[in-house]
PDB file of C-alpha atoms in Angstrom:
ATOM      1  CA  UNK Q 233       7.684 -14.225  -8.584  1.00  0.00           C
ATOM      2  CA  UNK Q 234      10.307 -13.095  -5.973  1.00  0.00           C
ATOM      3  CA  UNK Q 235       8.849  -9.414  -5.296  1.00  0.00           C
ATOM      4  CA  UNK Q 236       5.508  -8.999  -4.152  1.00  0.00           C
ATOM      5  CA  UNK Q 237       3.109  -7.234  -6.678  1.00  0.00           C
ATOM      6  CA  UNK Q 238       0.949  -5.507  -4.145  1.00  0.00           C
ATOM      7  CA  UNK Q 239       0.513  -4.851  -0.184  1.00  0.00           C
ATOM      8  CA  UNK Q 240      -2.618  -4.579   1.712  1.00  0.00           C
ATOM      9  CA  UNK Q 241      -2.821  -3.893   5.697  1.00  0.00           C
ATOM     10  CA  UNK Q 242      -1.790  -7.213   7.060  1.00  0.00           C
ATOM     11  CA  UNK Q 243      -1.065  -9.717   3.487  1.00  0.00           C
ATOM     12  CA  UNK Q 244       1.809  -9.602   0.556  1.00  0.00           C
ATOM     13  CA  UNK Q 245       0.603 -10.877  -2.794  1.00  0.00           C
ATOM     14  CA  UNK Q 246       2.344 -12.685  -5.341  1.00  0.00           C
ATOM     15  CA  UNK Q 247       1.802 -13.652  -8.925  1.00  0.00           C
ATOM     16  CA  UNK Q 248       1.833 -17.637  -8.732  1.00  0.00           C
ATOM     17  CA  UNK Q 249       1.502 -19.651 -12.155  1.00  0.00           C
ATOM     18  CA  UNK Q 250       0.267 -23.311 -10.706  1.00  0.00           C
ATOM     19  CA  UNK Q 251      -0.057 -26.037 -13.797  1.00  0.00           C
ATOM     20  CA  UNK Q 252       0.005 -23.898 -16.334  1.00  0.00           C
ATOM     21  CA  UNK Q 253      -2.610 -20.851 -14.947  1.00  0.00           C
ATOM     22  CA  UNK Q 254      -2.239 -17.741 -13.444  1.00  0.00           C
ATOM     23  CA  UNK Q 255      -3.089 -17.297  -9.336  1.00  0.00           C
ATOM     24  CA  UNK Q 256      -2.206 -14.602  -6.788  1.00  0.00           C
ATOM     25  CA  UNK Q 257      -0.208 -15.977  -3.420  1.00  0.00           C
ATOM     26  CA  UNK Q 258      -1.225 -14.326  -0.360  1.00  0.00           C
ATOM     27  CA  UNK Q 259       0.683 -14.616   2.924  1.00  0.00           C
ATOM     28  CA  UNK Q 260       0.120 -12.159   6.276  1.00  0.00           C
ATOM     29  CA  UNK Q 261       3.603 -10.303   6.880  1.00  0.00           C
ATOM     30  CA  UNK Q 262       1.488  -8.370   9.963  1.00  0.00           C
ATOM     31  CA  UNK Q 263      -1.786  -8.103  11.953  1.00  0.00           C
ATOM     32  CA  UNK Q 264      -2.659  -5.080  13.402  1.00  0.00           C
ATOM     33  CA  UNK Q 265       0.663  -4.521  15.246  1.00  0.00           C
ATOM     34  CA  UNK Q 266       3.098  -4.304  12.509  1.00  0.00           C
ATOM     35  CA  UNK Q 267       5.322  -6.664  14.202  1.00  0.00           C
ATOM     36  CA  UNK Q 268       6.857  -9.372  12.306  1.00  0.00           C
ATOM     37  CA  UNK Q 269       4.570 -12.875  12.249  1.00  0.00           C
ATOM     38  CA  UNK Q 270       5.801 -16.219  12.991  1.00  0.00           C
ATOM     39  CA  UNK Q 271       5.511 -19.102  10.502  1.00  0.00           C
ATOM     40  CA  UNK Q 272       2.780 -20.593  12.260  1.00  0.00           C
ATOM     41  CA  UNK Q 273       0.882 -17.875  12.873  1.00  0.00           C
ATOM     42  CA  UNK Q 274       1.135 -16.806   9.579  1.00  0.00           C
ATOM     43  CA  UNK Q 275      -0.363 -20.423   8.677  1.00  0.00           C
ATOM     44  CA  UNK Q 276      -3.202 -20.017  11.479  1.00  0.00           C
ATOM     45  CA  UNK Q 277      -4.458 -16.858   9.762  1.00  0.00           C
ATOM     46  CA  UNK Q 278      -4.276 -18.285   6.389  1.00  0.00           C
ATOM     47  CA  UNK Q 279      -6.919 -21.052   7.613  1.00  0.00           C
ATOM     48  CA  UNK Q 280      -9.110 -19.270   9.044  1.00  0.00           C
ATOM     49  CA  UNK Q 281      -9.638 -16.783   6.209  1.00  0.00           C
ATOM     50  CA  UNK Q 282      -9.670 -20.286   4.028  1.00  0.00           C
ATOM     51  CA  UNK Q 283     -12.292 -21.362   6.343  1.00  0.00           C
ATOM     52  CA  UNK Q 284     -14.157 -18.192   6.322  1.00  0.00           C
ATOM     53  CA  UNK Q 285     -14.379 -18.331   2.237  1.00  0.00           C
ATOM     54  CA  UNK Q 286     -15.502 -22.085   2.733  1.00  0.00           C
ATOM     55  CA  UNK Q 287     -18.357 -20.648   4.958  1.00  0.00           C
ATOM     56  CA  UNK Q 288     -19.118 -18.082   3.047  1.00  0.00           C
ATOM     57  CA  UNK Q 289     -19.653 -20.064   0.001  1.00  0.00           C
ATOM     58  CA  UNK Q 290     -21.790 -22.297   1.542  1.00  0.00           C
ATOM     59  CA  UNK Q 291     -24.174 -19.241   3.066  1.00  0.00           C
ATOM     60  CA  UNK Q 292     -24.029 -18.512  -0.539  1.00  0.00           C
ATOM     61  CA  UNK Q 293     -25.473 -21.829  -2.187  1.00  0.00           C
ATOM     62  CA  UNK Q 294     -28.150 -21.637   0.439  1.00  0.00           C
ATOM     63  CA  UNK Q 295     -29.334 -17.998   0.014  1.00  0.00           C
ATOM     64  CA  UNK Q 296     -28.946 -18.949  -4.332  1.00  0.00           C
ATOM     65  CA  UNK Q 297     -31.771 -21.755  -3.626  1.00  0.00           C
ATOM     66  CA  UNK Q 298     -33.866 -19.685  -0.858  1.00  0.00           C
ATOM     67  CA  UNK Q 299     -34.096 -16.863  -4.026  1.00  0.00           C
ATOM     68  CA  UNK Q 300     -34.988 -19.698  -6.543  1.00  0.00           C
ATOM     69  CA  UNK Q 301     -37.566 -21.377  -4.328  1.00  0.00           C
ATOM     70  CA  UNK Q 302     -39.446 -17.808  -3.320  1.00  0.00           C
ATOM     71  CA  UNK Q 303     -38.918 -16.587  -7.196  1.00  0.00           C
ATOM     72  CA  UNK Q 304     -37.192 -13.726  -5.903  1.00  0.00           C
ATOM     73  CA  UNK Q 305     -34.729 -12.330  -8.717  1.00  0.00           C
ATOM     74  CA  UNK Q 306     -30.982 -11.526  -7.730  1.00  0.00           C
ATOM     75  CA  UNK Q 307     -29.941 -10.404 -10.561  1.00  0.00           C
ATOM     76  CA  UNK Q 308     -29.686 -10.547 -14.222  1.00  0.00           C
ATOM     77  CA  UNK Q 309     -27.188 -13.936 -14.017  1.00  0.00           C
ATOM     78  CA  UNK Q 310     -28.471 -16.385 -11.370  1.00  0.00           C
ATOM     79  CA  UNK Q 311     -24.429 -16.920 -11.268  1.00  0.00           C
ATOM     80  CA  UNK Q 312     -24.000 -13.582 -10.798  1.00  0.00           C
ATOM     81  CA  UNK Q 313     -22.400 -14.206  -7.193  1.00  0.00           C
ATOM     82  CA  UNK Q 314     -19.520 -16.918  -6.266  1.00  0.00           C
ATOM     83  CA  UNK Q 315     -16.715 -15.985  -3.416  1.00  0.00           C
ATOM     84  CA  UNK Q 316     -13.146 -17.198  -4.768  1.00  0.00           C
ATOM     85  CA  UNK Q 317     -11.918 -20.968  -3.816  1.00  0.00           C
ATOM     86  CA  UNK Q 318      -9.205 -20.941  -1.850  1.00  0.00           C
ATOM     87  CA  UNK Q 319      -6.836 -23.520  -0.906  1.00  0.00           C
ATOM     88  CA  UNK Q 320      -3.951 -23.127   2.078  1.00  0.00           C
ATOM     89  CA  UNK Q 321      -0.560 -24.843   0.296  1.00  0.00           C
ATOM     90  CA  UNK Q 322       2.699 -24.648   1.420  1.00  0.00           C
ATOM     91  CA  UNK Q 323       6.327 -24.114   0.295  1.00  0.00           C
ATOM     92  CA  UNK Q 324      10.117 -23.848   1.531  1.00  0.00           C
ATOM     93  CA  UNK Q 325      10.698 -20.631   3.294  1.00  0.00           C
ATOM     94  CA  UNK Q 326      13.439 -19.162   0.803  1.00  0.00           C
ATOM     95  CA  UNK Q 327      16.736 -16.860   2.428  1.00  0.00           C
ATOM     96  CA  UNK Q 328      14.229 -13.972   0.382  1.00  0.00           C
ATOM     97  CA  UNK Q 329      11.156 -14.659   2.293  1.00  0.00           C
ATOM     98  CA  UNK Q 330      12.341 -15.480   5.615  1.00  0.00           C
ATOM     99  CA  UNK Q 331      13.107 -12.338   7.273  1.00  0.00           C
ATOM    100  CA  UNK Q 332       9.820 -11.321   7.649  1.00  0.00           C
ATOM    101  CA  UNK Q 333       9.102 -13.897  10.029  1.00  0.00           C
ATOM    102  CA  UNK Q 334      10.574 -14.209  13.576  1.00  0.00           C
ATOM    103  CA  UNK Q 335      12.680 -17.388  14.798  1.00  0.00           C
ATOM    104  CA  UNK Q 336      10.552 -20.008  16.116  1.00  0.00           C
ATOM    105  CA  UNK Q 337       9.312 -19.610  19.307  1.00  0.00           C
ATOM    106  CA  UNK Q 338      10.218 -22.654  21.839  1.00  0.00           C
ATOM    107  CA  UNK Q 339       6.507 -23.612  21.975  1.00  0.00           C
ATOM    108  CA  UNK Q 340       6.415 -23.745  18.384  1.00  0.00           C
ATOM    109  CA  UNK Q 341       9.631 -25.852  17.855  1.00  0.00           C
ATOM    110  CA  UNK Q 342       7.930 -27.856  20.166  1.00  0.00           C
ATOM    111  CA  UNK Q 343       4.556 -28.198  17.921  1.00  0.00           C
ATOM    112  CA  UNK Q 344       7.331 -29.577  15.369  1.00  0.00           C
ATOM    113  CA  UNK Q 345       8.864 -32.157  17.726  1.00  0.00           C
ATOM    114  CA  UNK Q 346       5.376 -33.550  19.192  1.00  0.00           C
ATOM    115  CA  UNK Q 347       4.197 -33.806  15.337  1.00  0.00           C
ATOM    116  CA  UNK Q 348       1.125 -31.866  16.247  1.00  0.00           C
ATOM    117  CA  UNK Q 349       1.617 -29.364  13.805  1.00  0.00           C
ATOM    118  CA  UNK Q 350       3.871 -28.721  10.216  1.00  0.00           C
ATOM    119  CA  UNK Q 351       5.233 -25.363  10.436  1.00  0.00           C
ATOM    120  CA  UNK Q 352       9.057 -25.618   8.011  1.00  0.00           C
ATOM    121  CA  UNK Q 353       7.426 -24.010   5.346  1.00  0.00           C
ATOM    122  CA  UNK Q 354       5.180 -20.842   4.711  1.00  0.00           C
ATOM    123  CA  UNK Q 355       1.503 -21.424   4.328  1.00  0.00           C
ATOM    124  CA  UNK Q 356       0.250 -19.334   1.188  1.00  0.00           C
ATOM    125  CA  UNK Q 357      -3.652 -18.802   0.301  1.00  0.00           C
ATOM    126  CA  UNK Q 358      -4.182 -19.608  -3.356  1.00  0.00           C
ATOM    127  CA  UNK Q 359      -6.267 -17.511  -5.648  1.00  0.00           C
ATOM    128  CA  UNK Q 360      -7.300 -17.442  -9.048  1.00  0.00           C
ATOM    129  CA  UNK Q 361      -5.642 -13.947 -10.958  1.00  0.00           C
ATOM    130  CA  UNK Q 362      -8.592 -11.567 -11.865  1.00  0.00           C
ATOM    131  CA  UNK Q 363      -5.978  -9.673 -13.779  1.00  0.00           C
ATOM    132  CA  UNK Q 364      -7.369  -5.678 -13.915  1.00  0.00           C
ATOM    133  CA  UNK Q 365     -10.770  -5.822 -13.478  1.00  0.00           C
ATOM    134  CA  UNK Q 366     -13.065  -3.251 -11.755  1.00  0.00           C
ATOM    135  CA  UNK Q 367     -13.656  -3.331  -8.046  1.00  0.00           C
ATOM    136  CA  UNK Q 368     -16.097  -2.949  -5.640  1.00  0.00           C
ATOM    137  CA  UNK Q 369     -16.375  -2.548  -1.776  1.00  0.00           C
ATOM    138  CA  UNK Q 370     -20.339  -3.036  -0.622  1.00  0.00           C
ATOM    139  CA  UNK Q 371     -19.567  -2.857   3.193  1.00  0.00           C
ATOM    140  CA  UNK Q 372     -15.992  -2.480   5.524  1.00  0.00           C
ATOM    141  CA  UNK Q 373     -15.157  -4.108   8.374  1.00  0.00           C
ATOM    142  CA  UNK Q 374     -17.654  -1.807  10.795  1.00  0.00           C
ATOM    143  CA  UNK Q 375     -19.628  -0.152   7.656  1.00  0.00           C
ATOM    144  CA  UNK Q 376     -22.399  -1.636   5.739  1.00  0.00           C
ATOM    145  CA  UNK Q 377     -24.262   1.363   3.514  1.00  0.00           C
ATOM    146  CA  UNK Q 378     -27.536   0.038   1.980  1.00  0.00           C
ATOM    147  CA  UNK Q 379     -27.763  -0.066  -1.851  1.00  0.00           C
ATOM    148  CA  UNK Q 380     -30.196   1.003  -4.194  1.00  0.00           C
ATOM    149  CA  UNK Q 381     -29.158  -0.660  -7.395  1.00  0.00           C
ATOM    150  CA  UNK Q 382     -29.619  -4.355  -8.097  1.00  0.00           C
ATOM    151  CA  UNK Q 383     -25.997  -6.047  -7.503  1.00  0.00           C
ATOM    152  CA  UNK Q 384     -25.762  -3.872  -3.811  1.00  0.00           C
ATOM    153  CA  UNK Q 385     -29.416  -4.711  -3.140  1.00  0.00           C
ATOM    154  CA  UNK Q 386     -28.518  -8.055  -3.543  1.00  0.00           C
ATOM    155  CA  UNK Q 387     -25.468  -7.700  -1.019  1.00  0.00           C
ATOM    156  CA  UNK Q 388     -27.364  -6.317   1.295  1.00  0.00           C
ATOM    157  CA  UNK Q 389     -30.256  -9.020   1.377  1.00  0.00           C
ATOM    158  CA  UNK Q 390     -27.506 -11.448   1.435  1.00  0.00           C
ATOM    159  CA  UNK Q 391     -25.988 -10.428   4.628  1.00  0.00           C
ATOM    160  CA  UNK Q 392     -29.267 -10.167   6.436  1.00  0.00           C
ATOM    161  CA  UNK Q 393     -30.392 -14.054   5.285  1.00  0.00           C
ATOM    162  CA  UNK Q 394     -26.502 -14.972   6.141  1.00  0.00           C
ATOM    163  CA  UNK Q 395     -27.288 -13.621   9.669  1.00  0.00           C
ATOM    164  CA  UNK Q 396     -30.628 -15.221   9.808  1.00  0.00           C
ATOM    165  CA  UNK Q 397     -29.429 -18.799   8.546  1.00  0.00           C
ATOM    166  CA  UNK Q 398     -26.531 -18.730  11.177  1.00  0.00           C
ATOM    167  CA  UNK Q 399     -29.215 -18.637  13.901  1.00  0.00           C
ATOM    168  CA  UNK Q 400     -28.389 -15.024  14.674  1.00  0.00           C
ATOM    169  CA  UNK Q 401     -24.663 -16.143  15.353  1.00  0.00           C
ATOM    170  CA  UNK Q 402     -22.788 -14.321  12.944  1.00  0.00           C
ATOM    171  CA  UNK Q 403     -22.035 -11.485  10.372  1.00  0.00           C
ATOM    172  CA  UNK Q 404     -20.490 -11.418   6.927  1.00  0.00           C
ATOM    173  CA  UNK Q 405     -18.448  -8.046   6.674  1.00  0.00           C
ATOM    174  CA  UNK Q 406     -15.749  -6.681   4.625  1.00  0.00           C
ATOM    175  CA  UNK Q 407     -17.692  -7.295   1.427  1.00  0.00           C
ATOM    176  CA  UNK Q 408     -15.270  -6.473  -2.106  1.00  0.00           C
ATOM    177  CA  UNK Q 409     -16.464  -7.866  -5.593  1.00  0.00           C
ATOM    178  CA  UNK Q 410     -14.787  -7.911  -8.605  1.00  0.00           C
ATOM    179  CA  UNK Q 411     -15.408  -8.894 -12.514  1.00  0.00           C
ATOM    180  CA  UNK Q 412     -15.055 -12.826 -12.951  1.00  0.00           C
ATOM    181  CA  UNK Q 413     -11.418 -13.804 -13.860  1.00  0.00           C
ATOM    182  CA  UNK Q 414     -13.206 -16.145 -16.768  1.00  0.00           C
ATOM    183  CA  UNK Q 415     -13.406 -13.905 -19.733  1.00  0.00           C
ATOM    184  CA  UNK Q 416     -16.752 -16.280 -20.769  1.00  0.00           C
ATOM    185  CA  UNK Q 417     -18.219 -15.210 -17.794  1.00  0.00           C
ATOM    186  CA  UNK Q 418     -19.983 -12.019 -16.793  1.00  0.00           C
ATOM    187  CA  UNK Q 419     -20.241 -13.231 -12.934  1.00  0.00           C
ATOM    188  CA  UNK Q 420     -19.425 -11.207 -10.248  1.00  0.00           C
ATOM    189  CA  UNK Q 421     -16.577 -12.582  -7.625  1.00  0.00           C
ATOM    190  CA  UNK Q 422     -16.870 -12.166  -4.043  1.00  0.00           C
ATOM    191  CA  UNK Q 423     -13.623 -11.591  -2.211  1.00  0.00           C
ATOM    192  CA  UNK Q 424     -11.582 -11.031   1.350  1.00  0.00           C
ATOM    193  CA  UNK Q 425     -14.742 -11.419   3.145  1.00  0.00           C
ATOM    194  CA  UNK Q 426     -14.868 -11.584   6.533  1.00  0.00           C
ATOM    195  CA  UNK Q 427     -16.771 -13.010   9.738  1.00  0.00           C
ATOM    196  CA  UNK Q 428     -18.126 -11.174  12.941  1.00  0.00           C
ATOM    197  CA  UNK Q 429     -19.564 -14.518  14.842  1.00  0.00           C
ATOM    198  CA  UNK Q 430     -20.670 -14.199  18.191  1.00  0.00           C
ATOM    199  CA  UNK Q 431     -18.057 -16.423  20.057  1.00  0.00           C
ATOM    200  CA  UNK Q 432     -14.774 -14.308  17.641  1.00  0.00           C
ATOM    201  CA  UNK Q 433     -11.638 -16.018  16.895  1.00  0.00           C
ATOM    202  CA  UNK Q 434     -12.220 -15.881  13.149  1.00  0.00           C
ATOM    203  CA  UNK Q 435      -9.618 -14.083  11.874  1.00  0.00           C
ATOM    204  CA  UNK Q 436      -8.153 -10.389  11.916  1.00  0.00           C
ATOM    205  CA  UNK Q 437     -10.690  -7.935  11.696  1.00  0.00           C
ATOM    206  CA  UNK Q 438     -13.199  -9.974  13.666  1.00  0.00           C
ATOM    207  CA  UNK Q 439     -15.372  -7.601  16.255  1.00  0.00           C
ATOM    208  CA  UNK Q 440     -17.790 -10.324  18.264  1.00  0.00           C
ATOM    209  CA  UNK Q 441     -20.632  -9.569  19.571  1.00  0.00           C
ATOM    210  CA  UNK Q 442     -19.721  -5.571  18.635  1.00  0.00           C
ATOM    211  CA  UNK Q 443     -19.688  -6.593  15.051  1.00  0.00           C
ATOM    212  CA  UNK Q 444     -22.980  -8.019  14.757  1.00  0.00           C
ATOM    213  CA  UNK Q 445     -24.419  -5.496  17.054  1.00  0.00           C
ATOM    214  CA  UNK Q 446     -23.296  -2.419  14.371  1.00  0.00           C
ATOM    215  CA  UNK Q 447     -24.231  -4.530  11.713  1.00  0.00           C
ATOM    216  CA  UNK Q 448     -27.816  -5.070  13.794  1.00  0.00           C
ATOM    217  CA  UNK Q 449     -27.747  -1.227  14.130  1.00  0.00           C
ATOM    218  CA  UNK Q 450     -26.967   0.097  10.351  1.00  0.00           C
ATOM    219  CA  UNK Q 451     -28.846  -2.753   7.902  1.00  0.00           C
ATOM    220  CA  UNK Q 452     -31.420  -1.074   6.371  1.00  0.00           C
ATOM    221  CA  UNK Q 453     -33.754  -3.657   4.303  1.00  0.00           C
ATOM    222  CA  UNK Q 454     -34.041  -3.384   0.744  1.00  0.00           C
ATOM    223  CA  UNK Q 455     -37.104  -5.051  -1.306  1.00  0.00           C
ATOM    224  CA  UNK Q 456     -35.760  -8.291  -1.776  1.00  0.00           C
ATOM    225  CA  UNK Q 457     -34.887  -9.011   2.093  1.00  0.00           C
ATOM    226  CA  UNK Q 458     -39.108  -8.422   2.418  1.00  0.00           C
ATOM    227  CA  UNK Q 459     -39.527 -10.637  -0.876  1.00  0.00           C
ATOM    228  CA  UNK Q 460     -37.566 -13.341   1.057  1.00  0.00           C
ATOM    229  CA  UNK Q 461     -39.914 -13.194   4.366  1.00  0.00           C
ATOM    230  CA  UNK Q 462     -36.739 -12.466   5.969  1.00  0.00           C
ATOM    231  CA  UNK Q 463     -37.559 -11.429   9.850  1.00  0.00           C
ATOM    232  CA  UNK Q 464     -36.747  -7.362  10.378  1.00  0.00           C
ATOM    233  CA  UNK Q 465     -33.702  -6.616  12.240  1.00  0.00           C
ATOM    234  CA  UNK Q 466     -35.693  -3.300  13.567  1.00  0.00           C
ATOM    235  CA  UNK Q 467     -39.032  -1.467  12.709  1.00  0.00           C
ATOM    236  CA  UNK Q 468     -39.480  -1.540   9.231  1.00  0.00           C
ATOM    237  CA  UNK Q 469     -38.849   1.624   6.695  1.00  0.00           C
ATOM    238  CA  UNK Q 470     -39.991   2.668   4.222  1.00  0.00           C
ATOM    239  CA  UNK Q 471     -38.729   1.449   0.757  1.00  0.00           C
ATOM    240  CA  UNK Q 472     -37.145   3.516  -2.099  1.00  0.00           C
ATOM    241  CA  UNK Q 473     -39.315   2.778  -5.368  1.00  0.00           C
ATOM    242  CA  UNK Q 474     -36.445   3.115  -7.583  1.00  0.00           C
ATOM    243  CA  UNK Q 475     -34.752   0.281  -5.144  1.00  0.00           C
ATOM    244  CA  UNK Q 476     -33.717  -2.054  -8.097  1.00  0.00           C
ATOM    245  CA  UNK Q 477     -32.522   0.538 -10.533  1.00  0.00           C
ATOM    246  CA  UNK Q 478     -29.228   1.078 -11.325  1.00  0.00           C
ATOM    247  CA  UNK Q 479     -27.421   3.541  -8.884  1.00  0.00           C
ATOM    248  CA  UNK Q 480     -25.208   3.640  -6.226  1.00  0.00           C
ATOM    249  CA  UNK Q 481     -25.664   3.331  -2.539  1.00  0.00           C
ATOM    250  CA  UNK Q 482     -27.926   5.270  -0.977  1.00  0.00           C
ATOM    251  CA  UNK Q 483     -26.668   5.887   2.699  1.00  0.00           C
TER     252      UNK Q 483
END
C-alpha cells in the first residue's frame, strides 16, 4: 500500500501482499536523530536487524535442544517459541517514498560506480502479517523484569543460556512476542529483538559492553535457568514456589 499503516521510533510499516499472502514492509525513516536516512543507510540497518533475527533464531534452536536433552519443560508447545524470518528485498524508490531519504552522498554515488554496493532502490525487511493479535514486551532495550509465569520464565532462562552460549559476548534485549500469524498454530512469535554484543555495531539500540553489564546486573534466575545447570550471573536467590504458575512478572 502507498500509506504506511503504523510508525514506531525509527521504522514505517507497510501492508505488502507477496505471491498471494499477506506481509508487513518495514523500512527505517530515522535513528535516534530524527534526521532524514540515506538509501544506504537505510539498507545497512535493515541487515543488521535481518542478521540479528538470523542469530537469534539460531540461539533459539540451540537452547530448544539444550531443554530437550536436560528434560527441562518450556512450555506447554515445545514450538511454543520461533522469532519471525526475515528477508532484506528491494524495490524502486517511488516520487511517494523518496523524500524521506536525503540525495546521495558523493561517497555513496561512489559505492554505485565502484560496484561495491546496490543502493537505486529501498531495502525493505519482509515479515509475515500477524494481523491483531495480542502483544507482549518481556524486556526493553535497558529493562529485563524477571517473570513468574511459564512463557516469561521461559524468556528469561532464554536470555541467560543466549548469553552463556555466546561465550559471555552478547545480550538478547528488546524482547516482544506475539500470537502466531498461523491460525493452526498456538505458537508464540518472537519479534524486533535486539543485540547488546560486546564489540556493538549491531544495530540501533545496541549499548556494548553497558548493555550486557545492566543485563549482568538485573537477571534474576528463575527455576528453569537452575534446571539447565546454567552458571549464576551473581549469588544465587532464592526462588518463588509459585515460579511456573500463571502470573505476570514479578519485578
Amino acid at each position: 500500500e502507498d500509506s504506511s499503516f503504523n510508525k514506531g521510533r525509527s521504522k514505517l510499516a507497510f501492508k505488502t501482499i507477496v505471491n498471494g499472502e499477506n506481509y508487513v514492509s518495514k523500512r527505517c525513516y530515522t535513528i535516534g536523530d530524527n534526521l532524514p536516512m540515506s538509501i544506504l543507510a537505510n539498507r545497512d540497518q535493515l541487515v543488521k536487524e535481518a542478521i540479528t533475527l538470523g542469530g537469534a533464531e539460531f540461539f533459539l534452536d540451540s537452547f530448544n535442544k539444550e531443554c530437550e536433552n536436560d528434560g527441562v519443560e518450556i512450555s506447554e508447545l515445545p514450538t511454543l517459541f520461533s522469532p519471525e524470518r526475515a528477508l532484506p528485498a528491494s524495490t524502486t524508490a517511488s516520487n511517494l517514498l523518496q523524500p524521506h531519504y536525503l540525495t546521495l552522498s558523493d561517497a555513496e554515488k561512489d559505492e554505485i560506480t565502484s560496484g561495491t554496493a546496490v543502493i537505486s532502490s529501498i531495502t525493505w525487511l519482509l515479515e509475515r502479517e500477524r494481523g491483531d493479535v495480542e502483544l507482549r514486551k518481556y524486556s526493553g532495550t535497558l529493562d529485563h523484569p524477571r517473570y513468574s509465569d511459564k512463557q516469561g520464565a521461559t524468556i528469561n532462562a532464554f536470555q541467560h543460556f543466549t548469553y552463556l552460549y555466546s561465550n559471555e559476548t552478547l545480550v538478547l534485549a528488546d524482547i516482544q512476542a506475539s500470537e502466531s500469524h498461523d491460525p493452526k498454530s498456538q505458537a508464540a512469535i518472537l519479534f524486533d529483538l535486539m543485540y547488546h554484543p560486546a564489540t556493538g555495531g549491531s544495530g540501533a539500540g545496541d549499548q556494548g559492553e553497558k548493555g550486557i553489564q545492566t543485563f549482568l546486573d538485573q537477571h534474576e534466575c528463575v527455576q528453569k535457568c537452575a534446571l539447565l545447570s546454567l552458571k549464576p550471573l551473581r549469588e544465587p536467590e532464592a526462588l518463588d514456589a509459585d515460579e511456573e504458575d500463571n502470573g505476570s512478572n514479578s519485578e
